[in-house]
Amino acid sequence: DLQICQHRAPTCCTKKMEESYQAAVRRERTQSIQALNFELKYMIVGHITAFQEAFESLLRFAENRTSFLFETAYRPMAKEAAEPVKELFTDISLYILGSETTVESAVLRFFDSLFPLVYSRLINPGITDLSEDYTECLRLTRQDINPFGHYSKNMVTELSKSLWASRMLSQALSLGIEVINTTEHAALTKECSRALVKMQYCPHCQGLTLIRPCVGYCLNVMRGCLASVSELDAQWREFISTLEYLTNEIAASHDLEIALSGIWNSINEAILHAQLNGPQLSATVDKVCGQPKQQEGNLSSASIVPVKEVTETQTFVMAHTSLNNKRREFISYMKRSRTFYASIAERLCDGDLVMRDSSTCWNGEDVV
């Protein structure tokens, strides 16, 4: 009553053993594909982690530098500016990791929150009545009167351009892991399971436990079983090319590092622009939002303090070098894996599965 290992000679197998063999080949095939995938998956996961760590390090550096700007040059508003600064860098981090937010909305939201502080602490430092309504009016007015000139828009342009490739790379790496996980658990068809049993276990039914499949026979069976997986070859090659393009885009002119480390300077220029145009801004705001209460003897506008350099350059250089080295190692490895799905059958038939250095092997029917 055997369904797979039918043979002219007497057999030591039963139908129940054939069913056990089918369960065994399914388990073994999953394990062997997982073993093949392990190194590739390890490299991608490792790069995701390294990329995120280096990026977070650059982001922390940029955030500290921006906070330092407020603490030294704009002390009257430093405490209140801390929250908008934190939100800005959190939004940038979330954008890189693929959230729905955009760089433009993050930057403009920051400048919306910044304007009431600049207006009440630097341009008109005598204001005592900064009610919720008045603050909200200032926030909304910011969009119309553009107190920060072209600096806010320039910051959006610079960051959008440099963060886009990083966001795409982060999403592409996650997609790579998803593809690998899916191929690991691709179900074997009934025909495939039977073919694998015939190749690996039917010799046992004849007492031939040491004989192994012929190389050509193994390749035919594996290619048939993995036809759907090997069809990924063209897309996988394209995926590797895209990864290479994105890593080159990020590394080309160190856009990411330059853009992040320059955030503080863009904010500084924007605030200086607003201060220089203080009288015109006050006149416009008074028309739109009304005149707020003033302290007796209106204080003069806060003096502009030159900004000192932050002494964290070494941390920045280390994060920058680490990110560059990781990129190079990673893309070099990924280029070597271009043929991963095209050669999966050959790799599964390599090693202990087939007979290499012997004149006899199993061809599915007999020893040849």
XYZ file of C-alpha atoms in Angstrom:
368
model
C 0.000 0.000 0.000
C 2.967 2.368 -0.424
C 2.170 5.575 -2.337
C 5.659 7.005 -2.906
C 8.376 4.379 -2.390
C 6.917 1.650 -4.617
C 9.632 -0.748 -5.757
C 9.972 -4.213 -7.318
C 12.101 -5.555 -4.473
C 10.860 -6.317 -0.939
C 10.555 -3.220 1.302
C 10.885 -2.455 4.999
C 8.604 0.661 4.832
C 4.894 1.050 5.642
C 2.398 3.704 4.597
C 2.670 5.218 8.093
C 6.449 5.524 7.668
C 5.927 7.347 4.373
C 3.706 9.872 6.181
C 6.417 10.357 8.826
C 8.964 10.882 6.052
C 6.746 13.580 4.488
C 6.578 15.437 7.817
C 10.365 15.072 8.146
C 11.190 16.534 4.700
C 8.919 19.539 5.320
C 10.630 20.210 8.646
C 14.129 19.665 7.205
C 13.468 21.932 4.217
C 12.304 24.781 6.441
C 15.362 24.323 8.667
C 17.790 24.218 5.724
C 16.282 27.378 4.159
C 16.432 29.081 7.575
C 20.108 28.113 7.860
C 20.782 29.610 4.396
C 18.862 32.753 5.309
C 20.479 33.178 8.701
C 23.638 35.006 7.600
C 21.743 37.281 5.211
C 19.108 38.109 7.823
C 21.793 38.620 10.475
C 23.573 41.140 8.226
C 20.401 43.108 7.462
C 19.195 43.160 11.090
C 22.711 44.128 12.195
C 22.765 47.012 9.739
C 19.297 48.194 10.770
C 20.520 48.300 14.391
C 23.853 49.972 13.517
C 22.146 52.496 11.241
C 19.575 53.390 13.883
C 22.199 53.672 16.640
C 24.469 55.910 14.539
C 21.487 57.977 13.403
C 20.224 58.406 16.974
C 23.724 59.468 17.999
C 23.789 62.136 15.240
C 20.295 63.222 16.221
C 21.238 63.567 19.913
C 24.279 65.619 18.907
C 22.112 67.929 16.765
C 19.505 68.251 19.540
C 22.162 69.056 22.185
C 23.681 71.635 19.869
C 20.278 73.288 19.349
C 19.534 73.283 23.098
C 22.974 74.814 23.702
C 22.083 77.599 21.247
C 19.029 78.584 23.324
C 20.867 78.291 26.653
C 23.690 80.593 25.533
C 22.275 82.999 22.960
C 18.571 83.105 23.882
C 18.495 82.458 27.617
C 15.193 84.354 28.253
C 13.316 81.706 26.247
C 15.586 78.666 26.736
C 13.400 76.906 29.310
C 10.178 77.292 27.303
C 11.928 76.393 24.013
C 13.117 73.042 25.414
C 9.805 71.260 24.676
C 9.444 72.437 21.019
C 13.107 71.474 20.399
C 12.509 68.015 21.842
C 9.341 67.584 19.743
C 11.171 68.621 16.562
C 13.871 65.973 16.971
C 11.375 63.307 18.034
C 9.373 64.014 14.856
C 12.546 63.756 12.720
C 13.399 60.412 14.340
C 9.863 59.088 13.743
C 9.985 60.263 10.116
C 13.205 58.280 9.510
C 11.595 55.183 11.043
C 8.691 55.444 8.595
C 5.871 57.202 10.493
C 3.219 59.181 8.619
C 4.636 62.561 9.681
C 6.478 64.752 7.155
C 9.615 66.860 7.574
C 7.669 69.966 6.513
C 4.937 69.520 9.137
C 7.567 68.839 11.848
C 9.651 71.937 11.025
C 6.688 74.287 10.571
C 5.093 73.034 13.801
C 8.381 73.849 15.555
C 8.453 77.405 14.147
C 4.762 77.852 15.054
C 5.669 77.048 18.683
C 8.820 79.164 18.538
C 7.247 82.407 17.302
C 5.219 83.241 20.477
C 8.441 82.776 22.498
C 10.583 84.897 20.178
C 7.905 87.586 20.058
C 7.292 87.785 23.820
C 10.827 87.149 25.102
C 13.071 88.804 22.498
C 11.097 91.237 20.289
C 8.762 92.534 23.055
C 10.295 91.355 26.347
C 7.881 93.486 28.394
C 4.786 91.404 27.552
C 3.158 90.016 30.709
C -0.130 88.764 29.274
C 0.710 85.675 27.246
C -2.671 83.986 27.533
C -3.560 80.820 25.631
C -5.669 82.833 23.166
C -2.885 85.340 22.529
C -0.293 82.563 22.140
C -2.561 80.736 19.691
C -3.082 83.956 17.731
C 0.702 84.373 17.463
C 1.059 80.773 16.309
C -1.518 81.251 13.551
C -0.095 84.646 12.589
C 3.316 83.045 12.046
C 1.977 81.292 8.955
C 0.765 84.581 7.432
C 3.472 87.097 8.321
C 6.431 84.714 7.938
C 8.595 86.255 10.700
C 11.493 83.850 10.073
C 11.898 84.768 6.395
C 13.168 82.113 4.018
C 15.132 80.332 6.778
C 12.224 78.116 7.864
C 11.531 77.037 4.254
C 15.244 76.472 3.598
C 15.400 74.222 6.642
C 12.452 72.182 5.320
C 14.149 71.840 1.907
C 17.542 70.824 3.315
C 16.152 68.301 5.786
C 13.594 66.806 3.365
C 16.291 66.187 0.773
C 18.756 64.583 3.158
C 16.320 62.594 5.323
C 14.362 61.118 2.415
C 17.056 58.585 1.430
C 17.549 57.576 5.089
C 13.804 57.013 5.490
C 13.686 54.948 2.279
C 16.707 52.894 3.350
C 15.126 52.174 6.728
C 11.908 51.005 5.018
C 13.834 48.977 2.414
C 15.784 47.106 5.100
C 12.555 46.227 6.934
C 11.089 45.009 3.634
C 14.166 42.806 3.085
C 13.594 41.084 6.441
C 9.909 40.594 5.573
C 10.792 38.924 2.241
C 13.299 36.569 3.894
C 10.839 35.604 6.648
C 8.140 34.901 4.054
C 10.370 32.647 1.923
C 11.384 30.670 5.029
C 7.795 29.652 5.611
C 6.748 29.089 2.003
C 4.535 25.988 2.068
C 5.743 22.914 0.148
C 3.226 21.457 -2.303
C 2.089 17.860 -1.973
C 4.032 16.956 -5.149
C 7.168 18.548 -3.718
C 6.898 16.655 -0.416
C 6.502 13.368 -2.320
C 9.458 14.177 -4.584
C 11.661 14.969 -1.581
C 10.650 11.738 0.186
C 11.427 9.781 -2.978
C 14.816 11.470 -3.197
C 15.872 11.289 0.450
C 14.030 8.415 2.132
C 12.903 5.862 -0.460
C 16.449 4.313 -0.526
C 15.958 3.579 3.217
C 12.979 1.409 2.323
C 15.456 -0.814 0.423
C 17.863 -0.843 3.382
C 20.161 1.628 1.567
C 20.615 4.086 4.447
C 24.067 5.336 3.409
C 23.342 6.025 -0.261
C 22.659 9.638 -1.195
C 20.912 11.360 -4.138
C 22.786 12.068 -7.379
C 23.654 15.782 -7.797
C 21.624 16.299 -10.987
C 18.619 14.524 -9.513
C 18.758 16.676 -6.358
C 18.948 19.877 -8.433
C 15.898 18.881 -10.508
C 13.835 18.135 -7.396
C 14.915 21.294 -5.529
C 14.341 23.551 -8.529
C 10.855 22.144 -8.892
C 10.131 22.607 -5.188
C 11.543 26.119 -5.027
C 10.308 27.461 -8.368
C 8.127 30.089 -6.666
C 11.002 31.232 -4.430
C 13.569 31.408 -7.260
C 11.113 33.601 -9.209
C 12.106 36.343 -6.747
C 15.540 36.509 -8.393
C 14.850 39.522 -10.674
C 13.123 41.497 -7.893
C 15.856 40.623 -5.381
C 18.580 41.883 -7.770
C 16.591 45.093 -8.239
C 16.204 45.374 -4.458
C 20.007 45.107 -3.984
C 20.527 47.795 -6.662
C 18.049 50.051 -4.838
C 19.890 49.519 -1.530
C 23.148 50.422 -3.256
C 21.579 53.556 -4.746
C 20.136 54.661 -1.394
C 23.375 54.096 0.549
C 25.288 56.034 -2.124
C 22.706 58.836 -1.951
C 23.142 59.096 1.817
C 26.950 58.927 1.651
C 27.417 61.099 -1.473
C 27.953 64.433 0.235
C 27.229 63.428 3.846
C 23.893 65.232 3.392
C 22.346 63.590 6.440
C 25.147 64.591 8.814
C 25.455 68.125 7.393
C 21.702 68.742 7.506
C 21.325 67.492 11.091
C 24.381 69.323 12.428
C 23.209 72.528 10.682
C 19.740 72.649 12.281
C 20.924 74.903 15.119
C 22.413 77.383 12.645
C 19.185 77.547 10.590
C 17.181 78.229 13.775
C 19.689 80.873 14.878
C 19.496 82.662 11.496
C 15.681 82.500 11.609
C 15.538 84.059 15.098
C 18.021 86.797 14.135
C 15.880 87.595 11.082
C 12.785 87.925 13.281
C 14.632 90.187 15.757
C 15.931 92.468 12.997
C 12.382 92.863 11.677
C 10.895 93.291 15.176
C 9.168 96.689 14.684
C 7.349 95.637 11.485
C 6.316 92.308 13.081
C 4.998 94.109 16.198
C 2.910 96.470 14.055
C 1.364 93.572 12.127
C 0.766 91.430 15.240
C -0.913 94.374 17.038
C -3.392 94.670 14.153
C -4.206 90.968 14.107
C -3.958 89.897 17.756
C -4.423 93.191 19.607
C -2.005 94.829 22.025
C -0.924 92.698 24.997
C -0.307 94.067 28.493
C 3.162 95.546 29.014
C 5.349 95.990 32.101
C 5.986 99.583 33.194
C 8.861 101.018 31.193
C 9.055 98.585 28.310
C 12.316 96.659 28.347
C 14.594 96.936 25.375
C 14.885 93.995 23.038
C 17.284 91.308 24.316
C 20.778 91.790 23.014
C 22.065 89.289 20.477
C 24.730 87.080 22.049
C 27.228 85.331 19.749
C 26.885 81.544 19.911
C 29.784 79.472 21.188
C 30.728 76.213 19.466
C 29.481 73.051 21.168
C 32.327 70.832 22.362
C 30.819 67.553 21.140
C 32.434 67.484 17.727
C 34.346 64.276 18.551
C 31.091 62.376 19.237
C 29.687 63.631 15.949
C 32.802 62.606 13.976
C 32.759 59.123 15.570
C 29.064 58.592 14.760
C 29.660 59.882 11.243
C 32.682 57.557 10.664
C 30.839 54.594 12.177
C 27.854 55.181 9.873
C 30.102 55.409 6.791
C 32.035 52.228 7.638
C 28.830 50.286 8.313
C 27.390 51.445 4.970
C 30.440 50.235 3.047
C 30.598 46.824 4.773
C 26.882 46.278 4.393
C 26.543 47.167 0.714
C 29.626 45.092 -0.130
C 28.006 42.043 1.525
C 24.597 42.655 -0.038
C 26.117 42.883 -3.530
C 27.565 39.399 -2.996
C 24.051 38.134 -2.219
C 22.599 39.288 -5.577
C 22.138 35.674 -6.757
C 20.704 34.501 -3.425
C 17.340 33.370 -4.798
C 18.631 32.242 -8.202
C 21.096 29.814 -6.575
C 18.988 28.579 -3.675
C 18.498 25.079 -5.165
C 22.263 24.700 -5.771
C 23.023 25.751 -2.221
C 20.502 23.309 -0.739
C 21.991 20.461 -2.813
C 25.476 21.332 -1.631
C 27.195 19.647 1.317
C 25.974 16.469 3.016
C 22.696 16.037 1.128
C 24.172 14.628 -2.109
C 26.862 12.116 -3.045
C 29.933 13.998 -4.286
C 32.992 11.723 -4.322
C 31.468 8.341 -5.010
C 30.684 6.405 -8.156
C 27.233 5.351 -6.878
C 24.182 7.469 -6.036
C 20.376 7.270 -5.904
C 18.479 8.467 -8.997
C 14.949 8.127 -7.605
C 14.435 4.598 -8.886
C 17.635 2.763 -8.167
C 21.316 2.936 -7.306
C 23.355 4.040 -10.323
